[in-house]
CSV table of C-alpha atoms and ligand atoms in Angstrom, one decimal:
chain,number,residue,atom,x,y,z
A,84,UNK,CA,-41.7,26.3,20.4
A,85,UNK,CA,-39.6,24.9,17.6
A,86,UNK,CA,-36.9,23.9,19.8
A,87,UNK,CA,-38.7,22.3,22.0
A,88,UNK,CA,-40.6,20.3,18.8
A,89,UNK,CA,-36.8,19.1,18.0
A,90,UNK,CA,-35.4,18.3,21.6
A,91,UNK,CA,-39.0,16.4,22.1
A,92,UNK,CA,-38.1,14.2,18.6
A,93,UNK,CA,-34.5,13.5,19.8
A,94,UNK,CA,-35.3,11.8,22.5
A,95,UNK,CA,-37.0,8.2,23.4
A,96,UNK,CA,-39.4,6.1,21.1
A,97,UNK,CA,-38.8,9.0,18.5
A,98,UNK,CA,-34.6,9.2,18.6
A,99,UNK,CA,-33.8,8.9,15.1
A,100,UNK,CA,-36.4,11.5,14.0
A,101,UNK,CA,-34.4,13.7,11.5
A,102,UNK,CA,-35.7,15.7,8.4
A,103,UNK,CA,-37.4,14.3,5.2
A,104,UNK,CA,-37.9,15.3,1.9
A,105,UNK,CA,-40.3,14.8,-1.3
A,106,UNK,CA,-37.5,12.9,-3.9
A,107,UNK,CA,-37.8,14.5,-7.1
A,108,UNK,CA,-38.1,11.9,-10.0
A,109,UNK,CA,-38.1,8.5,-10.0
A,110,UNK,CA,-35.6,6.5,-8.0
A,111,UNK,CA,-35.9,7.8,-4.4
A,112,UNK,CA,-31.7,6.8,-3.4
A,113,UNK,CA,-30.9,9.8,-5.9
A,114,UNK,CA,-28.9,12.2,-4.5
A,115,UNK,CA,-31.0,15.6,-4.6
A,116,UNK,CA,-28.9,18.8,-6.3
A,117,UNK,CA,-28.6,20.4,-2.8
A,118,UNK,CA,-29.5,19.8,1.0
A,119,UNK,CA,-31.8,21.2,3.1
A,120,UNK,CA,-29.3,24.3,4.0
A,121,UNK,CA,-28.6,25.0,0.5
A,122,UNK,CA,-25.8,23.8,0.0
A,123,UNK,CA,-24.9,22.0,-3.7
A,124,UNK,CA,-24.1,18.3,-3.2
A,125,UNK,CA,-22.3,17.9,-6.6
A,126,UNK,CA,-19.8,20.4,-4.7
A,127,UNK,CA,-19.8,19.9,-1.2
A,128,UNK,CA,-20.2,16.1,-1.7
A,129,UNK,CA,-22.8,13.6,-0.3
A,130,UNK,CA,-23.4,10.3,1.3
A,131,UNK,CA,-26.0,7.6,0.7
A,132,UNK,CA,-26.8,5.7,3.4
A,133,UNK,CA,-30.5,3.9,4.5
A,134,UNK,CA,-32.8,4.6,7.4
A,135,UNK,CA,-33.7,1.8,9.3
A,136,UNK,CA,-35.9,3.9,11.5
A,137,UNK,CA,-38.0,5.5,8.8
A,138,UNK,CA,-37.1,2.7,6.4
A,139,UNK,CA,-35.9,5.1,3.7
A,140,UNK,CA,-33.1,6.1,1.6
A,141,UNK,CA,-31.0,8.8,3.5
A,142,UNK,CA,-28.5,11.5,2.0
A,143,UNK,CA,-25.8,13.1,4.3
A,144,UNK,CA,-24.4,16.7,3.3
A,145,UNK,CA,-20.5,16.1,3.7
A,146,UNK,CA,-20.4,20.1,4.3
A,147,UNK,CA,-22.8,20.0,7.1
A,148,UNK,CA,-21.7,17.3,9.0
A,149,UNK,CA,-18.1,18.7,8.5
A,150,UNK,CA,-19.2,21.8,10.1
A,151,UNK,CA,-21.4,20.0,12.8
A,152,UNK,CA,-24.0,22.6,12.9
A,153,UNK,CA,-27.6,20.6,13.1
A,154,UNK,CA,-28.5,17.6,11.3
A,155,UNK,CA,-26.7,16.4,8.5
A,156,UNK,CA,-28.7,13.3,6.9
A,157,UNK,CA,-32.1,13.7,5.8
A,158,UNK,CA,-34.3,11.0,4.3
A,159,UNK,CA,-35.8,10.9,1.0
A,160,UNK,CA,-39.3,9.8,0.6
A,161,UNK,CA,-41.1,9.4,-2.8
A,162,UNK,CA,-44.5,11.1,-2.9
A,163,UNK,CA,-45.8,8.7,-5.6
A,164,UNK,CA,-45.7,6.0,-3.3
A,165,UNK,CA,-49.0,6.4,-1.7
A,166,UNK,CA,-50.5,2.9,-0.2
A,167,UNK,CA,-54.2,2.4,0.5
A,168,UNK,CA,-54.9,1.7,4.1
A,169,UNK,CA,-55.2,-2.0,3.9
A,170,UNK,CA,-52.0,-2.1,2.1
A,171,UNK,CA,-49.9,0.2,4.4
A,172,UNK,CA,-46.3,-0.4,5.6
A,173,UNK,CA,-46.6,-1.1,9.6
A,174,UNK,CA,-42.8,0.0,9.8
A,175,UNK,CA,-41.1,3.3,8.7
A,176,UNK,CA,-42.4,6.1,7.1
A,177,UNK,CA,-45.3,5.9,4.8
A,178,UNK,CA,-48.2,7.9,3.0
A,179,UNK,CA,-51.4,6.1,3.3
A,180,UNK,CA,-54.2,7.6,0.8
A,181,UNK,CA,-58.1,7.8,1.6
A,182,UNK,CA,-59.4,8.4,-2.0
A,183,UNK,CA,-62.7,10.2,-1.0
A,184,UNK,CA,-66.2,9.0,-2.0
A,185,UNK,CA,-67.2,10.6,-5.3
A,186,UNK,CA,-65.8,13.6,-7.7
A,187,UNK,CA,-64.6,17.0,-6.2
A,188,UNK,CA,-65.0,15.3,-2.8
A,189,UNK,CA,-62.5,15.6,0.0
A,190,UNK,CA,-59.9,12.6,0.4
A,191,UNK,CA,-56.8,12.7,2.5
A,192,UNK,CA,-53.3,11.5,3.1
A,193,UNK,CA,-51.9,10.6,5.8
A,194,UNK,CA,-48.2,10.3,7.1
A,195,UNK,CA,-47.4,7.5,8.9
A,196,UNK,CA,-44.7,6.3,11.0
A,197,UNK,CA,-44.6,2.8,12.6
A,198,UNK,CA,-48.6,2.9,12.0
A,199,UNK,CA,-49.3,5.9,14.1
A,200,UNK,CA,-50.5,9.1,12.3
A,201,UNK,CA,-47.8,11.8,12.3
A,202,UNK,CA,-49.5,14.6,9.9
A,203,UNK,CA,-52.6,14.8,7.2
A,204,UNK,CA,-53.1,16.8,3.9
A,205,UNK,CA,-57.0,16.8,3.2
A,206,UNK,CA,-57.8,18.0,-0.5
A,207,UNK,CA,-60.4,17.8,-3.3
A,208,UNK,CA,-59.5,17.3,-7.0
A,209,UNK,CA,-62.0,17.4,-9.8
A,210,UNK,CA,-60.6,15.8,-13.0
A,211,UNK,CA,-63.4,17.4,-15.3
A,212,UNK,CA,-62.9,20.9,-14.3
A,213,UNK,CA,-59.3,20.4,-13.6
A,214,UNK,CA,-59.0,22.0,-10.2
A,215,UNK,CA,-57.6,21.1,-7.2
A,216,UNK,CA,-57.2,22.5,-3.7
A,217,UNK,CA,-56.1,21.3,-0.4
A,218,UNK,CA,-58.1,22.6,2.8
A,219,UNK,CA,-55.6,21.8,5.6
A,220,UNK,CA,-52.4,20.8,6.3
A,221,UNK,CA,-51.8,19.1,10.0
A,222,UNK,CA,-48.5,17.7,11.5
A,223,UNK,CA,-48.6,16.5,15.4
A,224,UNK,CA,-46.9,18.4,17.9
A,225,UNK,CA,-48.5,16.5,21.1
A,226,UNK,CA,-48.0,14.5,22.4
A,227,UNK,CA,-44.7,14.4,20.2
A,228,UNK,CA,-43.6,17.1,18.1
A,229,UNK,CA,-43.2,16.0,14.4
A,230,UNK,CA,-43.1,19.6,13.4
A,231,UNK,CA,-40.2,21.2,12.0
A,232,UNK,CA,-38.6,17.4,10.2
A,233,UNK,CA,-40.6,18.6,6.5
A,234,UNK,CA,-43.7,16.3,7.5
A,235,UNK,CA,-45.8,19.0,5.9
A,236,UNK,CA,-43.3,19.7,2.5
A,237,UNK,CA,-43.8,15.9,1.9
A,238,UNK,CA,-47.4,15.6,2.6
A,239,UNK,CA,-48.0,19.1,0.3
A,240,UNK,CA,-45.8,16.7,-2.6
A,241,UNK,CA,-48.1,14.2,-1.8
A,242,UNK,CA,-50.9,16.0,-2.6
A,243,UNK,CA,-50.2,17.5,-5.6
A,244,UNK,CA,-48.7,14.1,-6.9
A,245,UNK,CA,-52.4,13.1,-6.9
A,246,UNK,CA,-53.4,15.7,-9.5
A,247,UNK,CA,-50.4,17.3,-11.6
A,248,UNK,CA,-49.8,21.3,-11.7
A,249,UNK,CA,-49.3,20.6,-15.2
A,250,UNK,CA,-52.8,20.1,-15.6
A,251,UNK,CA,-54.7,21.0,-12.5
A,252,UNK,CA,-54.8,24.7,-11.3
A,253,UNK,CA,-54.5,24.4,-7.2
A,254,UNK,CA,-55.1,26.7,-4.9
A,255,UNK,CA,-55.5,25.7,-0.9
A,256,UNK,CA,-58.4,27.2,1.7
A,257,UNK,CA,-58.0,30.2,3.5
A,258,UNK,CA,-55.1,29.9,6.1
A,259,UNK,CA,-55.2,29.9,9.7
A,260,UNK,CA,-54.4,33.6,10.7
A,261,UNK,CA,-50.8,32.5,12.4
A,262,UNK,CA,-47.5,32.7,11.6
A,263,UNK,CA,-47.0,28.9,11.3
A,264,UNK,CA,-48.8,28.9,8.8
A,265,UNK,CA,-47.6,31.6,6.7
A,266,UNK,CA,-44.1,30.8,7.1
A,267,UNK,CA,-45.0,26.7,6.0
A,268,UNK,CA,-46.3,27.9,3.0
A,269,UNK,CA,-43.9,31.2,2.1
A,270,UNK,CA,-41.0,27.8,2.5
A,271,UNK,CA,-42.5,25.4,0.0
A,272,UNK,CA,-42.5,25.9,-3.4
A,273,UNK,CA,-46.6,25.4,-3.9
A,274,UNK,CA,-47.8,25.9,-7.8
A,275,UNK,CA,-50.8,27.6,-7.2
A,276,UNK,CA,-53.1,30.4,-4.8
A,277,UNK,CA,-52.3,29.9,-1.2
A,278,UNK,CA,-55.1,31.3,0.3
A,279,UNK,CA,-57.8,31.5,-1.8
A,280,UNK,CA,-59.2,28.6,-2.7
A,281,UNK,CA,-60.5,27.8,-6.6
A,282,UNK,CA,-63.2,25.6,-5.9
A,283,UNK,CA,-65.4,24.2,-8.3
A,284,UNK,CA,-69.3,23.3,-8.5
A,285,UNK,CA,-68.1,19.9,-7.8
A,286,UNK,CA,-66.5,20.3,-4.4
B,394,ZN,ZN1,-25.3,21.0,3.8
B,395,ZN,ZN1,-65.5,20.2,-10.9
C-alpha cells in the first residue's frame, strides 16, 4: 500500500510530489539540522534550491542523493503561514484555516495543493481553559495517494501552531484502531495524549 501511494505521486499531474516538512522557526529557506533519514546536514552538507511545483523552499541532503537511495530534496513549509479561504494561494502548497464558529468549537485546516484538498486536521482549542485537541487527521489516498510525503506531520504543526504547547495541554480523540494510525502518530513528535482526548465543557 505505501508503495503503491509513492509510484501513484510519481507519475502524471502529481510528478514532482516529494516529501514536506513543518520549518522550524522563522525563515522557511533555513536549512533544518538534519533530513528526513537522519542524517546531519551541517555534516553531510545540503542544498537550497525552490519548488516550483509546490512553490516552496526545498533542501537537498548531499548524502542521500550521493547514495541515490529514495528522494533526496524535500520542501519546507512554514506552519504559521495559514491563509483564510478567500485569501488562499491557487498555486503550490498551502494551509487554508476554517476558524470554527464560537469557543471550544471545531475549526479545521486544510492542505492544499494547486486548490484541490490533499489532507485536513480538524481540532478545537479553548483559550480560557487552555486545552486543545485535534479529532482527526485525514490525507488523500484516492484517487491520488498523498500519503507517505509528511502531509500529516505538517498539518499536525499546523495545528498546534494555532494554540502553543507552551500554554495549551493537547491531547487528540481516540484513534482509529489501525496500524496507520499508530505508526503516524508513534513518528511525530506530538506534545501531548494521543489517544485520549482532554476535552473541556467548552468543546
Ligand atoms: Zn540524508
Ligand atoms: Zn474551555
Amino acid at each position: 500500500m505505501i508503495d503503491r501511494g509513492g509510484l501513484s505521486v510519481s507519475q502524471g499531474e502529481f510528478g514532482h510530489a516529494v516529501p514536506v516538512r513543518p520549518a522550524v522557526g522563522s525563515g522557511s529557506a533555513q536549512v533544518p539540522r538534519c533530513c528526513p533519514r537522519g542524517h546531519q546536514l551541517r555534516i553531510g552538507g545540503a542544498g537550497n534550491g525552490w519548488s516550483h511545483f509546490y512553490d516552496l523552499p526545498d533542501v537537498t541532503c548531499r548524502v542521500c542523493a550521493a547514495l541515490g537511495n529514495g528522494p533526496a530534496t524535500w520542501c519546507l513549509i512554514n506552519p504559521t503561514s495559514q491563509y483564510p479561504a478567500d485569501a488562499a494561494p491557487v498555486r503550490g502548497l498551502a494551509l487554508v484555516v476554517f476558524p470554527p464558529s464560537r469557543r471550544g468549537g471545531i475549526g479545521r485546516i486544510e492542505l492544499r495543493l494547486n486548490t484541490r484538498v490533499t489532507g485536513e486536521v480538524h481540532l478545537a482549542a479553548c483559550g480560557p481553559c487552555r486545552r486543545a485537541v485535534i479529532t482527526r487527521v485525514e490525507v488523500a489516498e484516492a484517487p491520488v495517494s498523498f500519503r507517505r510525503l509528511g502531509y500529516g506531520r505538517v498539518l499536525v504543526a499546523a495545528a498546534l501552531a494555532r494554540a502553543p504547547a507552551t500554554r495549551y495541554r493537547w491531547s487528540t480523540a481516540a484513534l482509529p484502531d489501525t496500524v496507520e494510525a499508530r505508526a503516524f502518530w508513534a513518528a511525530i513528535d506530538f506534545p501531548g495524549e494521543v489517544g485520549r482526548p482532554g476535552y473541556c465543557s467548552d468543546m
